[in-house]
Coordinates of C-alpha atoms in Angstrom, one line a residue:
M1 CA 0.0 0.0 0.0
S2 CA 1.3 3.5 -0.9
W3 CA 2.2 5.9 2.0
T4 CA -0.3 8.4 0.5
A5 CA -3.1 6.2 1.9
Y6 CA -2.0 7.3 5.4
L7 CA -2.3 11.0 4.8
P8 CA -5.4 11.2 7.0
M9 CA -3.1 9.9 9.9
L10 CA -0.6 12.7 9.1
W11 CA -3.4 15.2 9.1
H12 CA -4.7 14.1 12.4
G13 CA -1.2 14.2 13.8
A14 CA -0.8 17.7 12.6
I15 CA -4.0 18.8 14.3
V16 CA -2.8 17.2 17.5
T17 CA 0.6 19.0 17.2
M18 CA -1.0 22.4 16.6
T19 CA -3.5 22.0 19.4
I20 CA -0.7 21.0 21.9
T21 CA 1.5 23.9 20.6
L22 CA -1.2 26.6 20.8
A23 CA -2.3 25.5 24.3
A24 CA 1.2 25.4 25.6
I25 CA 1.9 28.8 24.1
V26 CA -1.1 30.4 25.7
C27 CA -0.6 28.9 29.1
G28 CA 3.1 29.4 28.9
A29 CA 2.6 33.1 28.0
L30 CA 0.5 33.6 31.1
L31 CA 3.1 32.0 33.3
A32 CA 5.8 34.2 31.6
F33 CA 4.0 37.3 32.4
V34 CA 3.2 36.2 36.0
F35 CA 6.8 35.1 36.7
G36 CA 8.4 37.9 34.7
I37 CA 6.4 40.6 36.6
L38 CA 7.3 38.9 39.9
R39 CA 11.0 39.0 39.0
V40 CA 10.8 42.8 38.7
E41 CA 7.9 43.8 41.0
G42 CA 7.5 40.9 43.4
G43 CA 9.8 41.9 46.2
P44 CA 12.7 39.7 47.7
I45 CA 10.6 36.6 48.4
L46 CA 8.4 36.4 45.3
S47 CA 11.3 37.5 43.0
A48 CA 13.4 34.6 44.5
F49 CA 10.6 32.2 43.9
A50 CA 10.1 33.3 40.3
L51 CA 13.9 33.1 39.8
C52 CA 13.9 29.5 41.0
Y53 CA 11.1 28.7 38.6
T54 CA 12.9 30.2 35.6
E55 CA 16.3 28.6 36.5
V56 CA 14.8 25.1 36.9
F57 CA 12.8 25.1 33.6
R58 CA 15.6 26.8 31.6
G59 CA 18.4 24.9 33.2
T60 CA 17.1 21.3 32.8
S61 CA 16.4 19.2 29.7
L62 CA 12.9 19.4 28.3
F63 CA 13.3 15.7 27.5
V64 CA 13.9 14.9 31.1
Q65 CA 11.1 17.2 32.3
L66 CA 8.7 15.4 30.0
F67 CA 9.6 12.0 31.4
W68 CA 9.7 13.2 35.0
F69 CA 6.1 14.7 34.8
Y70 CA 4.8 11.6 33.1
Y71 CA 6.6 8.8 35.0
A72 CA 7.8 10.4 38.3
L73 CA 4.7 12.4 39.4
P74 CA 2.4 9.5 39.5
L75 CA 4.6 8.0 42.3
V76 CA 3.5 10.9 44.5
G77 CA -0.1 10.7 43.6
L78 CA -0.2 13.2 40.7
S79 CA -1.1 11.7 37.4
F80 CA -2.0 13.3 34.1
D81 CA -3.0 12.0 30.7
P82 CA -0.3 12.2 28.0
I83 CA -1.8 15.3 26.3
T84 CA -2.2 17.2 29.5
T85 CA 1.4 16.2 30.5
G86 CA 2.6 17.4 27.1
I87 CA 0.9 20.8 27.4
L88 CA 1.9 21.3 31.0
V89 CA 5.6 20.6 30.3
L90 CA 5.7 22.7 27.1
A91 CA 3.9 25.5 28.9
A92 CA 6.3 25.5 31.9
H93 CA 9.2 25.6 29.3
V94 CA 7.7 28.5 27.6
G95 CA 7.0 30.2 30.9
G96 CA 10.6 29.8 32.0
Y97 CA 12.1 31.4 28.9
G98 CA 9.2 33.8 28.4
A99 CA 9.6 35.1 32.0
E100 CA 13.1 36.3 31.1
I101 CA 11.8 38.1 28.0
V102 CA 9.1 39.8 30.1
R103 CA 11.7 40.8 32.7
G104 CA 14.0 42.2 30.1
G105 CA 11.1 44.1 28.5
L106 CA 10.1 45.6 31.7
L107 CA 13.6 46.7 32.6
S108 CA 14.0 48.3 29.2
V109 CA 11.4 51.0 30.1
S110 CA 13.4 54.2 30.6
A111 CA 13.7 55.6 34.1
Q112 CA 12.2 58.9 32.9
Q113 CA 9.0 57.2 32.1
L114 CA 8.8 55.7 35.6
E115 CA 9.6 59.1 37.2
A116 CA 6.8 60.6 35.2
A117 CA 4.5 58.0 36.5
R118 CA 5.4 58.8 40.1
A119 CA 5.0 62.5 39.4
L120 CA 1.3 61.7 38.2
N121 CA 0.9 59.8 41.6
F122 CA 0.5 56.4 39.8
N123 CA 0.7 53.5 42.2
R124 CA 2.8 50.4 41.2
V125 CA -0.1 48.5 39.5
Q126 CA -1.1 51.7 37.5
T127 CA 2.5 52.2 36.5
L128 CA 2.8 48.6 35.4
F129 CA -0.2 48.4 33.4
R130 CA -0.4 51.8 32.0
I131 CA 3.3 52.7 31.5
S132 CA 5.6 49.8 31.6
L133 CA 3.7 46.9 29.9
P134 CA 2.3 48.9 27.0
Q135 CA 5.8 49.8 26.0
A136 CA 7.6 46.6 27.0
V137 CA 5.2 44.2 25.2
V138 CA 6.0 45.8 21.9
E139 CA 9.7 45.0 22.5
M140 CA 8.9 41.5 23.6
M141 CA 6.9 40.4 20.6
P142 CA 9.8 39.3 18.2
A143 CA 11.3 37.3 21.1
F144 CA 8.0 35.6 21.9
G145 CA 7.5 34.9 18.1
N146 CA 10.8 33.0 18.2
L147 CA 9.8 31.2 21.3
A148 CA 6.5 30.2 19.7
I149 CA 8.3 28.6 16.7
E150 CA 10.7 26.9 19.1
T151 CA 7.8 25.5 21.0
L152 CA 6.3 24.1 17.8
K153 CA 9.5 22.4 17.0
L154 CA 9.9 21.1 20.5
S155 CA 6.4 19.7 20.6
S156 CA 7.7 16.7 18.5
L157 CA 9.1 15.3 21.9
V158 CA 5.6 14.6 23.1
S159 CA 5.6 11.6 20.7
L160 CA 7.9 10.0 23.3
I161 CA 5.0 9.6 25.8
S162 CA 2.8 8.0 23.1
I163 CA 0.8 11.1 22.0
A164 CA -0.3 10.6 18.3
D165 CA 1.2 13.9 17.1
L166 CA 2.6 14.6 13.7
T167 CA 6.0 13.0 14.6
F168 CA 4.4 10.0 16.1
A169 CA 2.3 9.5 13.0
A170 CA 5.2 9.9 10.7
Q171 CA 7.2 7.3 12.6
S172 CA 4.2 4.9 12.6
I173 CA 3.7 5.2 8.9
R174 CA 7.4 4.9 8.2
N175 CA 7.5 1.6 10.2
I176 CA 4.6 0.3 8.1
T177 CA 5.7 1.5 4.6
L178 CA 9.6 1.6 5.2
D179 CA 9.4 4.8 3.1
S180 CA 11.6 7.1 5.1
A181 CA 12.3 9.7 2.4
S182 CA 8.7 10.4 1.4
I183 CA 7.2 10.4 4.9
Y184 CA 9.8 12.6 6.5
S185 CA 9.8 15.0 3.5
V186 CA 6.1 15.5 3.9
T187 CA 6.5 15.8 7.7
L188 CA 9.1 18.5 7.2
V189 CA 6.8 20.4 4.8
C190 CA 4.0 20.1 7.4
Y191 CA 6.1 21.6 10.2
F192 CA 7.3 24.4 8.0
A193 CA 3.7 25.2 7.0
M194 CA 2.5 25.2 10.6
S195 CA 5.4 27.5 11.5
L196 CA 4.3 30.0 8.8
V197 CA 0.8 30.0 10.1
L198 CA 2.1 30.5 13.6
M199 CA 4.3 33.5 12.6
A200 CA 1.5 35.0 10.7
A201 CA -0.6 34.8 13.9
V202 CA 2.2 36.4 15.9
R203 CA 2.4 39.3 13.4
V204 CA -1.3 39.9 13.7
I205 CA -1.0 40.0 17.5
E206 CA 2.0 42.3 17.2
R207 CA 0.0 44.8 15.1
F208 CA -2.8 44.8 17.8
V209 CA -0.1 45.5 20.4
R210 CA 1.4 48.3 18.6
R211 CA -1.9 49.9 18.0
G212 CA -2.5 49.7 21.8
D213 CA -5.5 47.3 21.5
V214 CA -4.1 44.8 24.1
F215 CA -2.8 47.1 26.8
P216 CA -4.3 50.7 27.1
R217 CA -1.6 53.3 26.7
G218 CA -1.0 55.4 29.7
G219 CA -0.5 59.1 30.3
H220 CA -3.8 60.1 31.9
S221 CA -4.6 60.2 35.5

């Protein structure tokens, strides 16, 4: 049987890959903003906690994290299905790297802007959401775009815990047909196509951010 008969399997795998990737990016972005803001505004204790989080997930192998969450956590009574595990691990990975992007963006806001906020009697929350974040998010977007693409590529690791993603489907079809060249060429094109869609979505979000549709621009008391 020709490998083309298995295209529906590849299509299903691509949907699973994109679903896991998007879920991980959204959840990871939330973690990134929470821990990134804590690094800058959280005070000594919360800042130290956020630092521990970012260092653990940036400083350890995603491969090992995936297996630890899937095989070690059940030993202490925490068990997740494979897809939930894949999303959680990828989201934690995005959050760890993204928190540093957020921290860098917040620290890039000029001291003059912060002094102006104090002169207007803005409190810390007002300064964060009306002055710092509207400017910092614009600077963060290219780095977050790169992180989103990296997350898509790293999502192939979830096939190791028996998730029927695109990589898992490709490997299964290759084992049946023994046609490595055709299968992996199509898989390569699929990942490239998904990365183009992802980057297009990031650019749309970036346009909204630059127009001020995500965070309101400050300057009024």
